[in-house]
Amino acid sequence: MCADGSYTWYCKGHGGRKQCPCDSPYMCKVNTCGSEQKEHCCEKSCDGFGGIRDCDGQPEIEPTGEPVMPVPAPTPAPTPVPPVPTLAPTAAPTPAPEPMVVPKKSSSAGEENAKKPVTTDVYIGKNNKKKAKSKTVNKRVICASNAGDKGIRVNTDHKNAGDTFKITTVMSGKDKTKITVKRTDKKKKGKKKGKRNKKWGMKLKLRCVEA
């Protein structure tokens, strides 16, 4: 869970990671996890991850087991009241209805989303200008900074091209996200060898996650 209450592993733009899930309950000091490797890691044990993250500057000690809730004392049964004698026979008492059992709910939608983020593909396309290309989509998404690199981008053309990109995402409204793509690799041939490429010819498509 992120600082702003969002249930997602990707807490960039949401105030950072605040709480770990039940299957990896301990937040460790090491902050090399997440899409940008800047989030504190959530693990079943913080051995090898720098120990448990300090709380308000105070060192924490990893507990040896799950906390045990005290068992409440049984409530004493009420003292029975003797029946009032009567001359006429009384009708048999109506049996009390069986208690209704409410089935336990399965894991909440927020927990399901935290375990399995919803992905969305964003089409950026070609860039014929000597500057970064920006696109605004009508939903809140987060794209990894290397989402346009080889083996990560999802466009089918130029799959093996060595182009590298820097991706930045900025929330620009309640349901809008501005995505900016800047090419970062340098030319290897010609008179301008070593100068950074700016244009690209592939129909670039990025795989992001909904925020």
XYZ file of C-alpha atoms in Angstrom, residues 16-210:
195
model
C 6.220 6.000 -1.611
C 5.601 2.607 -0.067
C 3.847 2.731 3.333
C 2.703 -0.783 4.251
C 3.589 -4.332 3.169
C 1.062 -7.136 2.371
C 0.396 -10.136 4.659
C 2.426 -12.595 2.544
C 5.548 -10.359 2.831
C 4.787 -8.428 6.035
C 8.126 -6.876 6.976
C 9.413 -3.606 5.433
C 13.218 -3.723 5.296
C 15.859 -0.973 5.387
C 17.146 -1.834 1.897
C 15.380 0.350 -0.690
C 16.324 -1.368 -3.945
C 12.893 -2.764 -4.856
C 10.097 -1.496 -7.127
C 10.148 -0.525 -10.787
C 12.905 2.053 -10.205
C 14.625 0.114 -7.410
C 14.036 2.953 -4.929
C 11.293 1.421 -2.754
C 11.865 -0.326 0.590
C 11.662 -4.094 0.098
C 8.782 -6.141 1.564
C 9.948 -9.605 2.673
C 8.985 -12.504 4.968
C 12.273 -11.855 6.809
C 14.644 -8.886 6.616
C 17.772 -11.024 7.095
C 20.076 -10.007 4.243
C 18.013 -6.861 3.570
C 19.523 -4.618 6.263
C 17.021 -5.536 8.994
C 13.597 -4.015 9.602
C 13.168 -0.413 8.505
C 13.427 2.103 11.388
C 10.120 3.539 12.614
C 10.297 7.339 13.223
C 14.073 7.072 13.589
C 13.897 4.315 16.274
C 15.427 0.881 15.512
C 12.982 -2.019 15.221
C 13.521 -5.670 16.218
C 12.065 -8.372 13.993
C 9.448 -10.371 15.970
C 10.027 -14.108 16.428
C 6.444 -15.084 15.661
C 2.931 -13.856 15.007
C 1.219 -12.012 17.901
C -1.200 -14.097 19.968
C -4.514 -12.541 20.868
C -5.679 -13.221 24.473
C -8.668 -15.550 24.738
C -11.568 -13.765 26.495
C -13.027 -15.424 29.602
C -16.326 -17.232 28.970
C -19.460 -15.284 29.837
C -21.322 -16.933 32.748
C -24.727 -18.334 31.850
C -27.701 -16.375 33.223
C -29.514 -17.802 36.237
C -32.680 -19.580 35.035
C -36.004 -18.115 36.206
C -38.417 -20.739 37.631
C -41.673 -21.062 35.645
C -44.897 -19.534 37.037
C -47.344 -22.285 38.028
C -50.647 -22.314 36.106
C -53.792 -24.465 36.138
C -54.138 -24.710 32.347
C -51.565 -26.610 30.317
C -49.115 -24.358 28.537
C -48.211 -24.645 24.907
C -44.814 -25.989 24.029
C -42.268 -23.189 23.671
C -41.322 -22.173 20.156
C -37.761 -23.281 19.446
C -35.287 -20.504 18.835
C -34.241 -20.084 15.185
C -30.882 -21.407 14.155
C -28.220 -18.660 14.039
C -27.418 -17.471 10.535
C -23.806 -18.002 9.487
C -22.352 -15.264 7.294
C -19.689 -16.674 4.950
C -16.291 -15.046 5.114
C -15.501 -12.717 2.259
C -12.675 -13.544 -0.073
C -9.721 -11.210 -0.399
C -10.743 -7.639 -1.198
C -10.405 -6.053 -4.624
C -7.579 -3.880 -3.307
C -5.554 -6.943 -2.252
C -6.136 -8.588 -5.632
C -4.929 -5.444 -7.427
C -1.869 -5.263 -5.200
C -0.926 -8.814 -6.202
C -1.772 -8.427 -9.883
C -1.465 -4.864 -11.285
C -3.649 -4.012 -14.292
C -1.470 -3.321 -17.334
C -2.302 -1.000 -20.220
C -0.426 -0.462 -23.511
C 0.273 3.127 -24.627
C 1.059 3.815 -28.304
C 3.728 6.510 -28.760
C 4.591 5.914 -32.432
C 7.429 7.388 -34.498
C 9.277 10.637 -33.779
C 10.493 12.771 -36.706
C 11.528 15.747 -34.578
C 14.860 16.406 -32.897
C 13.347 16.601 -29.441
C 11.493 14.456 -26.910
C 7.958 13.355 -27.770
C 5.044 13.725 -25.326
C 1.590 12.170 -25.305
C -1.361 12.611 -22.911
C -3.680 9.655 -22.209
C -7.114 9.880 -20.579
C -6.323 7.633 -17.604
C -3.914 7.501 -14.683
C -0.962 5.251 -15.562
C 2.627 4.733 -14.459
C 5.318 3.686 -16.956
C 8.753 2.381 -15.965
C 11.616 4.690 -16.904
C 13.062 1.973 -19.193
C 9.724 0.802 -20.652
C 10.901 1.681 -24.178
C 14.131 -0.367 -24.133
C 14.820 -3.607 -26.003
C 13.042 -6.613 -24.500
C 10.631 -4.377 -22.529
C 8.755 -2.371 -25.183
C 5.818 -4.208 -26.788
C 5.777 -2.896 -30.385
C 6.375 -5.646 -32.966
C 8.624 -3.685 -35.360
C 12.373 -3.200 -34.725
C 12.259 -5.641 -31.791
C 16.053 -6.110 -31.751
C 16.987 -2.441 -32.241
C 19.367 -1.102 -29.606
C 17.468 2.170 -29.123
C 17.174 3.211 -25.483
C 14.731 5.721 -24.023
C 13.975 7.604 -20.815
C 10.264 7.560 -19.953
C 8.698 10.047 -17.530
C 5.035 10.094 -16.442
C 3.252 13.045 -14.840
C -0.335 13.061 -13.619
C -1.897 16.124 -15.282
C -5.462 15.890 -13.985
C -7.966 13.635 -12.277
C -7.929 11.090 -15.115
C -5.034 12.173 -17.333
C -1.332 11.305 -17.567
C 1.339 13.032 -19.635
C 4.008 10.592 -20.900
C 7.288 12.031 -22.229
C 9.743 9.865 -24.212
C 13.378 10.921 -24.777
C 15.865 8.826 -26.738
C 19.144 8.336 -24.853
C 21.469 6.134 -26.977
C 24.275 7.715 -29.040
C 25.205 7.377 -32.691
C 27.882 4.804 -33.522
C 28.630 5.727 -37.173
C 29.153 8.779 -39.391
C 30.600 12.237 -38.771
C 28.439 12.799 -35.703
C 29.603 9.620 -33.928
C 28.978 9.847 -30.189
C 26.217 12.451 -30.510
C 22.867 11.493 -28.927
C 20.083 10.292 -31.235
C 16.819 12.235 -30.992
C 14.537 10.801 -33.700
C 13.339 7.207 -34.087
C 11.514 5.252 -36.788
C 9.889 2.443 -34.829
C 6.196 2.543 -33.887
C 7.013 2.653 -30.191
C 4.488 1.095 -27.787
C 4.932 1.003 -23.994
C 3.429 -1.361 -21.417
C 2.414 0.589 -18.289
C 0.275 -0.116 -15.224
C -2.898 1.667 -14.146
